[in-house]
Each structure stands twice: as C-alpha cells, then as structure tokens.
Coordinates of N, CA and C in Angstrom, one line a residue:
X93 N 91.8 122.6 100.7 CA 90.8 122.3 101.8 C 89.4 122.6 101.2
X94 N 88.6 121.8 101.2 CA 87.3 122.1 101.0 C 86.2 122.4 101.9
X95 N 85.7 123.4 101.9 CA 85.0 124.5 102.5 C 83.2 124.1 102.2
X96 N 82.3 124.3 102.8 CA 81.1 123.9 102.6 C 80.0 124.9 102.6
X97 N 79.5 125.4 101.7 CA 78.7 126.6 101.6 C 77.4 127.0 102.0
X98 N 77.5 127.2 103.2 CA 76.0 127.2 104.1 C 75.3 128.9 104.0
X99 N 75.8 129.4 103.3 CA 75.4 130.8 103.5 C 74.1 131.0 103.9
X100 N 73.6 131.8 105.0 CA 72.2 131.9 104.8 C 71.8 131.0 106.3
X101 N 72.2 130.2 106.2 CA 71.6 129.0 107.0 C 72.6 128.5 108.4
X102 N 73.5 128.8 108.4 CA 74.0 128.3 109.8 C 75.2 129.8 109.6
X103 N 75.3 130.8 110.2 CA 76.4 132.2 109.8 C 77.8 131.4 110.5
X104 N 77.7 131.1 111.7 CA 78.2 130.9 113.2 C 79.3 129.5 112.2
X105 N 78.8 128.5 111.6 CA 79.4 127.3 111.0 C 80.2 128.3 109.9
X106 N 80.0 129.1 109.0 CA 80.8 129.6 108.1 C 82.0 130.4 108.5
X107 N 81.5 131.0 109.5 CA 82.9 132.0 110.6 C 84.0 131.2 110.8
X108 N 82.9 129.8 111.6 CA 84.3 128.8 111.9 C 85.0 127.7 111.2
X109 N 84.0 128.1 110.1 CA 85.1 127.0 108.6 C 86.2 128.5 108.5
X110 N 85.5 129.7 108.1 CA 87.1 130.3 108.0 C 88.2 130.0 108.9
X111 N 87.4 130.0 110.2 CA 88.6 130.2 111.0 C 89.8 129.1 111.5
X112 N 88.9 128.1 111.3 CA 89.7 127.0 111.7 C 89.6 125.8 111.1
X113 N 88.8 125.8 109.3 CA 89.1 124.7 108.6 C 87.6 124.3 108.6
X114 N 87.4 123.5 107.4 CA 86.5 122.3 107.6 C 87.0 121.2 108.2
X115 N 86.5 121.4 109.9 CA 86.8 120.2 110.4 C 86.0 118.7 109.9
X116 N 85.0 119.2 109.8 CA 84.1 117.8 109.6 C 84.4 116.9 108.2
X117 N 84.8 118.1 107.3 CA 85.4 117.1 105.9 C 86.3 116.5 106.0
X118 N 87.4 117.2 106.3 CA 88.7 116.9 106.1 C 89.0 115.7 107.2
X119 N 88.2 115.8 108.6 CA 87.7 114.4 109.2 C 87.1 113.1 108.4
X120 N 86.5 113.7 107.6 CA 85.7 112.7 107.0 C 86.9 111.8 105.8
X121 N 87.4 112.6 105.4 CA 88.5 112.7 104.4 C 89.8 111.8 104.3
X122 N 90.2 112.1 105.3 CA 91.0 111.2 106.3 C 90.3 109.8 106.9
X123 N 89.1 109.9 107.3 CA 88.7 108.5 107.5 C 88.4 107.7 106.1
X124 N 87.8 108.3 105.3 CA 88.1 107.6 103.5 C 89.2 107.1 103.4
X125 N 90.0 107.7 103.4 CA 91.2 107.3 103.1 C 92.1 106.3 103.5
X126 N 91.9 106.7 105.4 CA 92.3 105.3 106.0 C 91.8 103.6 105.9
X127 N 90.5 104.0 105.5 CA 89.7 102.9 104.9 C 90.7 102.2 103.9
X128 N 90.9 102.9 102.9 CA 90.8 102.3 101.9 C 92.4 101.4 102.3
X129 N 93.1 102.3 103.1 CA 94.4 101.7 103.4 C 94.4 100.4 103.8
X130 N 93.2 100.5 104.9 CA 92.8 99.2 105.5 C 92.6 98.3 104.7
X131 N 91.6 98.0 103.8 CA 91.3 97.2 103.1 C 92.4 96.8 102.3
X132 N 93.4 97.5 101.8 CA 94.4 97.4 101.2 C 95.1 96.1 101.5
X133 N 95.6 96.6 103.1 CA 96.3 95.6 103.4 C 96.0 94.3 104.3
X134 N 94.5 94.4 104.3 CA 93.7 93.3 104.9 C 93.1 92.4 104.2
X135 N 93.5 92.8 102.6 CA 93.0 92.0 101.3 C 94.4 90.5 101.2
X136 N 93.3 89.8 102.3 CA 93.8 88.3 102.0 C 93.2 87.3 100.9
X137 N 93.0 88.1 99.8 CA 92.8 87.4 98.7 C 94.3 87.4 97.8
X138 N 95.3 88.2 98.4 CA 96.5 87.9 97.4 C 97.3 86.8 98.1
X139 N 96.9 86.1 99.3 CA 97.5 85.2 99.7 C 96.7 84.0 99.5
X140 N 95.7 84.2 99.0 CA 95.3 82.5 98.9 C 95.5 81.8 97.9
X141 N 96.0 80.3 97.8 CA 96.7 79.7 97.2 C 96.0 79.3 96.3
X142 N 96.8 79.1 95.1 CA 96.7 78.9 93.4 C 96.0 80.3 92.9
X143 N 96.2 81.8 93.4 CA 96.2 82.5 92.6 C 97.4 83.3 92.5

C-alpha cells in the first residue's frame, strides 16, 4: 500500500492514512488499471481486416 507523506501539513490526513489506508491512491490505482483493461479489450484494431 502506498502511503503519502504529508508531515507537517495536513496531521488529521496522516492519522487517517494509518488508519484506514490511502484511500485516494489506491482509488486512483484501481482506476489505472481498470483503464488499461478497458482499452485492452476495446482495442478494435485486432479485428480489422488484412491485419
């Protein structure tokens, strides 16, 4: 899990990455990823003909 190092600047955001995760990355993370799935299988360039 990757954690994001605000020390100093937000206390209250650091308490609650201990406590319960980087929600925002690991959101973000998962939407990368699903992306790429997407595109994967929305890539109708392996169906068009003579390649």
């Amino acid at each position: 899990m990757t954690t994001a190092n605000t020390s100093g600047l937000a206390p209250i955001y650091d308490s609650m990455v201990a406590e319960h995760g980087d929600v925002p990355t690991e959101t973000r993370e998962a939407a990368e990823e699903i992306q790429r799935e997407v595109a994967e299988v929305l890539d109708w360039n392996r169906f068009r003909p003579g390649d």
